[in-house]
Tab-separated table of C-alpha atoms in Angstrom:
chain	number	residue	atom	x	y	z
U	28	SER	CA	1.933	4.422	-14.295
U	29	GLN	CA	-0.127	5.293	-10.631
U	30	GLN	CA	-3.891	4.766	-11.057
U	31	GLY	CA	-4.812	6.953	-8.354
U	32	GLU	CA	-3.803	10.182	-7.727
U	33	GLU	CA	-3.990	11.935	-4.348
U	34	ASP	CA	-4.570	15.949	-4.415
U	35	PRO	CA	-3.272	18.090	-2.494
U	36	GLN	CA	-0.051	16.693	-2.072
U	37	ALA	CA	0.244	18.110	1.440
U	38	LEU	CA	-2.315	19.655	3.746
U	39	SER	CA	-1.643	21.604	6.923
U	40	ILE	CA	-4.322	22.350	9.496
U	41	GLN	CA	-5.164	23.594	12.856
U	42	GLU	CA	-6.358	20.788	15.360
U	43	GLY	CA	-10.441	20.984	15.275
U	44	GLU	CA	-11.119	21.887	11.604
U	45	ASN	CA	-11.876	19.084	9.095
U	46	ALA	CA	-9.554	17.835	6.156
U	47	THR	CA	-10.457	16.968	2.927
U	48	MET	CA	-8.343	14.937	0.556
U	49	ASN	CA	-9.514	13.728	-3.005
U	50	CYS	CA	-8.370	10.871	-4.964
U	51	SER	CA	-8.890	10.607	-8.919
U	52	TYR	CA	-8.418	7.553	-10.842
U	53	LYS	CA	-8.503	6.759	-14.702
U	54	THR	CA	-10.093	3.105	-15.542
U	55	SER	CA	-13.212	1.669	-14.024
U	56	ILE	CA	-12.881	0.176	-10.644
U	57	ASN	CA	-14.237	-2.550	-8.713
U	58	ASN	CA	-13.408	-0.692	-5.417
U	59	LEU	CA	-11.227	2.081	-3.987
U	60	GLN	CA	-9.441	1.855	-0.337
U	61	TRP	CA	-8.256	4.453	1.407
U	62	TYR	CA	-5.145	3.930	3.946
U	63	ARG	CA	-2.949	5.878	6.357
U	64	GLN	CA	0.585	5.688	6.855
U	65	ASN	CA	2.421	7.073	9.890
U	66	SER	CA	6.144	7.961	9.268
U	67	GLY	CA	8.007	4.749	9.294
U	68	ARG	CA	5.627	2.630	9.538
U	69	GLY	CA	3.426	0.211	7.580
U	70	LEU	CA	0.177	1.113	5.880
U	71	VAL	CA	-3.360	0.784	7.890
U	72	HIS	CA	-6.306	0.292	5.907
U	73	LEU	CA	-9.245	2.377	6.641
U	74	ILE	CA	-12.050	1.961	4.719
U	75	LEU	CA	-13.114	0.307	1.228
U	76	ILE	CA	-16.144	1.283	-0.874
U	77	ARG	CA	-17.208	-0.506	-3.655
U	78	SER	CA	-18.073	0.876	-7.094
U	79	ASN	CA	-21.660	0.721	-6.190
U	80	GLU	CA	-21.237	2.793	-3.094
U	81	ARG	CA	-21.407	6.480	-3.016
U	82	GLU	CA	-20.906	7.226	0.486
U	83	LYS	CA	-19.318	5.323	3.416
U	84	HIS	CA	-18.563	6.632	6.956
U	85	SER	CA	-16.263	5.292	9.855
U	86	GLY	CA	-16.109	7.206	13.120
U	87	ARG	CA	-14.522	10.875	11.895
U	88	LEU	CA	-14.174	9.724	8.388
U	89	ARG	CA	-16.234	9.869	5.504
U	90	VAL	CA	-15.357	8.776	2.237
U	91	THR	CA	-17.174	9.518	-1.170
U	92	LEU	CA	-17.213	8.101	-4.531
U	93	ASP	CA	-18.185	9.653	-7.759
U	94	THR	CA	-17.437	6.911	-10.648
U	95	SER	CA	-18.643	9.345	-13.278
U	96	LYS	CA	-16.065	11.541	-12.183
U	97	LYS	CA	-13.609	8.685	-11.263
U	98	SER	CA	-12.715	10.678	-8.150
U	99	SER	CA	-12.906	9.805	-4.276
U	100	SER	CA	-12.696	12.060	-1.597
U	101	LEU	CA	-11.625	11.384	1.966
U	102	LEU	CA	-13.006	13.766	5.065
U	103	ILE	CA	-11.569	13.549	8.214
U	104	THR	CA	-13.618	15.639	10.708
U	105	ALA	CA	-12.491	17.585	14.178
U	106	SER	CA	-9.149	16.445	13.286
U	107	ARG	CA	-6.616	15.451	15.854
U	108	ALA	CA	-2.572	15.894	16.090
U	109	ALA	CA	-2.834	11.964	16.082
U	110	ASP	CA	-4.213	12.222	12.548
U	111	THR	CA	-0.849	13.624	11.297
U	112	ALA	CA	0.219	10.851	8.626
U	113	SER	CA	0.376	10.273	4.429
U	114	TYR	CA	-3.175	9.165	3.123
U	115	PHE	CA	-2.897	6.940	0.353
U	116	CYS	CA	-5.784	6.048	-2.189
U	117	ALA	CA	-5.640	2.496	-3.928
U	118	THR	CA	-7.987	0.857	-6.600
U	119	ASP	CA	-8.958	-2.254	-7.532
U	120	GLY	CA	-9.701	-2.868	-11.148
U	121	TYR	CA	-11.521	-6.171	-12.664
U	122	ASN	CA	-10.608	-9.151	-14.629
U	123	THR	CA	-6.772	-9.285	-14.864
U	124	ASN	CA	-6.545	-6.186	-12.349
U	125	ALA	CA	-8.761	-7.792	-9.719
U	126	GLY	CA	-6.832	-7.526	-6.118
U	127	LYS	CA	-3.976	-5.905	-7.333
U	128	SER	CA	-4.477	-2.751	-5.777
U	129	THR	CA	-2.865	0.190	-7.384
U	130	PHE	CA	-1.594	3.368	-5.067
U	131	GLY	CA	-1.311	7.296	-5.591
U	132	ASP	CA	1.653	9.038	-3.906
U	133	GLY	CA	-0.483	10.336	-1.232
U	134	THR	CA	-1.583	13.334	0.743
U	135	THR	CA	0.703	14.226	3.320
U	136	LEU	CA	-1.380	15.644	6.722
U	137	THR	CA	0.262	17.773	8.937
U	138	VAL	CA	-2.581	18.496	11.937
U	139	LYS	CA	-1.202	21.346	14.296
U	140	PRO	CA	-2.120	21.021	18.017
G	26	GLU	CA	-5.681	-11.341	15.734
G	27	ALA	CA	-1.651	-11.441	15.158
G	28	GLY	CA	-0.695	-8.706	12.104
G	29	VAL	CA	1.553	-9.080	9.181
G	30	ALA	CA	5.058	-9.777	10.268
G	31	GLN	CA	7.985	-8.947	8.696
G	32	SER	CA	11.713	-9.154	9.259
G	33	PRO	CA	14.383	-7.405	9.478
G	34	ARG	CA	12.839	-4.393	10.335
G	35	TYR	CA	15.619	-2.486	9.036
G	36	LYS	CA	19.138	-3.621	6.638
G	37	ILE	CA	21.760	-1.748	5.327
G	38	ILE	CA	23.912	-3.304	2.452
G	39	GLU	CA	26.437	-2.504	-0.238
G	40	LYS	CA	25.981	-2.630	-3.532
G	41	ARG	CA	26.305	-5.830	-5.970
G	42	GLN	CA	25.733	-7.785	-2.260
G	43	SER	CA	22.303	-9.629	-2.064
G	44	VAL	CA	19.607	-9.344	0.622
G	45	ALA	CA	16.732	-11.282	1.591
G	46	PHE	CA	13.214	-10.384	3.291
G	47	TRP	CA	10.552	-12.558	5.033
G	48	CYS	CA	7.070	-12.204	5.715
G	49	ASN	CA	4.367	-13.777	7.703
G	50	PRO	CA	1.025	-12.844	7.033
G	51	ILE	CA	-2.390	-13.241	8.937
G	52	SER	CA	-3.220	-16.529	9.406
G	53	GLY	CA	-5.765	-17.877	6.771
G	54	HIS	CA	-4.933	-14.904	4.426
G	55	ALA	CA	-4.575	-16.627	1.101
G	56	THR	CA	-3.520	-13.744	-0.987
G	57	LEU	CA	-0.015	-12.130	-0.371
G	58	TYR	CA	1.745	-8.883	-1.876
G	59	TRP	CA	5.340	-7.521	-1.900
G	60	TYR	CA	5.265	-3.968	-2.410
G	61	GLN	CA	7.986	-1.226	-2.882
G	62	GLN	CA	7.641	2.189	-1.719
G	63	ILE	CA	10.495	4.575	-2.266
G	64	LEU	CA	10.712	7.349	-0.218
G	65	GLY	CA	7.902	10.085	-1.217
G	66	GLN	CA	6.300	7.956	-3.460
G	67	GLY	CA	3.291	5.169	-2.975
G	68	PRO	CA	3.802	1.372	-2.919
G	69	LYS	CA	4.503	-0.170	-5.873
G	70	LEU	CA	3.268	-4.106	-6.438
G	71	LEU	CA	6.145	-6.469	-6.933
G	72	ILE	CA	4.442	-9.589	-6.977
G	73	GLN	CA	1.003	-10.973	-5.833
G	74	PHE	CA	0.854	-14.824	-4.763
G	75	GLN	CA	-2.577	-16.395	-4.353
G	76	ASN	CA	-1.960	-19.405	-1.706
G	77	ASN	CA	1.275	-20.451	-3.054
G	78	GLY	CA	1.092	-19.716	-6.795
G	79	VAL	CA	2.061	-16.298	-8.337
G	80	VAL	CA	-0.796	-14.516	-9.917
G	81	ASP	CA	1.028	-11.346	-11.004
G	82	ASP	CA	4.684	-10.739	-11.252
G	83	SER	CA	4.860	-8.262	-13.961
G	84	GLN	CA	6.377	-5.305	-12.223
G	85	LEU	CA	9.092	-7.287	-10.649
G	86	PRO	CA	12.563	-6.486	-11.912
G	87	LYS	CA	13.392	-10.561	-12.597
G	88	ASP	CA	16.860	-10.088	-13.512
G	89	ARG	CA	17.433	-9.361	-9.791
G	90	PHE	CA	14.544	-10.123	-8.274
G	91	SER	CA	12.867	-13.328	-6.971
G	92	ALA	CA	9.737	-14.516	-4.560
G	93	GLU	CA	8.633	-17.496	-3.284
G	94	ARG	CA	5.975	-18.774	-0.985
G	95	LEU	CA	6.574	-22.037	0.307
G	96	LYS	CA	3.048	-24.392	1.555
G	97	GLY	CA	1.338	-20.738	0.570
G	98	VAL	CA	2.195	-19.166	3.923
G	99	ASP	CA	5.300	-17.352	4.507
G	100	SER	CA	6.837	-15.793	1.625
G	101	THR	CA	10.650	-14.271	1.200
G	102	LEU	CA	11.373	-11.663	-1.444
G	103	LYS	CA	15.249	-11.815	-2.389
G	104	ILE	CA	16.969	-8.931	-4.069
G	105	GLN	CA	20.844	-10.117	-5.776
G	106	PRO	CA	22.621	-8.573	-6.669
G	107	ALA	CA	21.635	-5.318	-5.352
G	108	LYS	CA	21.523	-1.544	-6.591
G	109	LEU	CA	21.290	1.722	-5.401
G	110	GLU	CA	17.952	2.166	-6.547
G	111	ASP	CA	16.705	-0.419	-4.760
G	112	SER	CA	16.703	1.615	-1.434
G	113	ALA	CA	13.219	1.668	-0.491
G	114	VAL	CA	10.655	0.268	2.152
G	115	TYR	CA	9.526	-3.372	1.548
G	116	LEU	CA	5.956	-3.780	2.072
G	117	CYS	CA	4.368	-7.411	2.741
G	118	ALA	CA	0.596	-7.278	3.050
G	119	SER	CA	-1.997	-10.306	3.027
G	120	SER	CA	-5.566	-10.055	2.328
G	121	LEU	CA	-8.305	-12.701	2.624
G	122	ALA	CA	-9.170	-12.806	-0.884
G	123	PRO	CA	-8.575	-10.440	-3.924
G	124	GLY	CA	-10.421	-7.435	-3.533
G	125	ARG	CA	-11.183	-7.446	0.260
G	126	GLY	CA	-8.723	-4.885	1.576
G	127	TYR	CA	-5.234	-5.444	2.832
G	128	THR	CA	-3.670	-5.804	6.177
G	129	PHE	CA	-0.143	-4.491	5.737
G	130	GLY	CA	3.381	-5.151	7.864
G	131	SER	CA	5.571	-2.615	9.286
G	132	GLY	CA	8.003	-3.013	6.113
G	133	THR	CA	11.695	-3.522	6.101
G	134	ARG	CA	13.679	-0.231	5.036
G	135	LEU	CA	16.783	-1.341	2.650
G	136	THR	CA	19.247	0.858	2.397
G	137	VAL	CA	22.054	0.200	-0.567
G	138	VAL	CA	24.717	2.271	-0.243
């Protein structure tokens, strides 16, 4: 079964608005990553947040991690039409699960111009 | 730096035929992964290599799928014979080390008819 589960499955917003996507997972993690995938293309790594970190920023992206709730959120501020894509979270575990990221089924974001 | 190269980009085959995909990771990346992504789902790990050794192939359908990574660089994934349910995008990713985030190739879209 998938470790990470994104919510919502689909999100549609107007350009300039903020978009928030959530990810929940079941077992302890070493780190959590967010990826973007444009239609028909490979995944692009956005941010990696380690289990001892609570928040990370990269440009218009802000990721939070709450290990007590086993959840993470990705916030895209001032969205643009070019942000239209699917967003996936992936979790890396410990020991035998180290370095084997398990992906959720993604959130499809549509930003309308 | 050059990205992860994959070929072919698209492949259409009939069921029971065989097919092979090729991946050239980023230079110096010791860890290489093959993922299968069915339409509408997140990527699912098939096999993980560390240099030229297999770390995890627990989710690889070994009766029909095989993969190798000769000399710890390029890798090939083969399906023989293909089934209709193998229609998916096959993604190759590489990483400097486990837990460091992945760089994905553009993928090979396989259609089995």
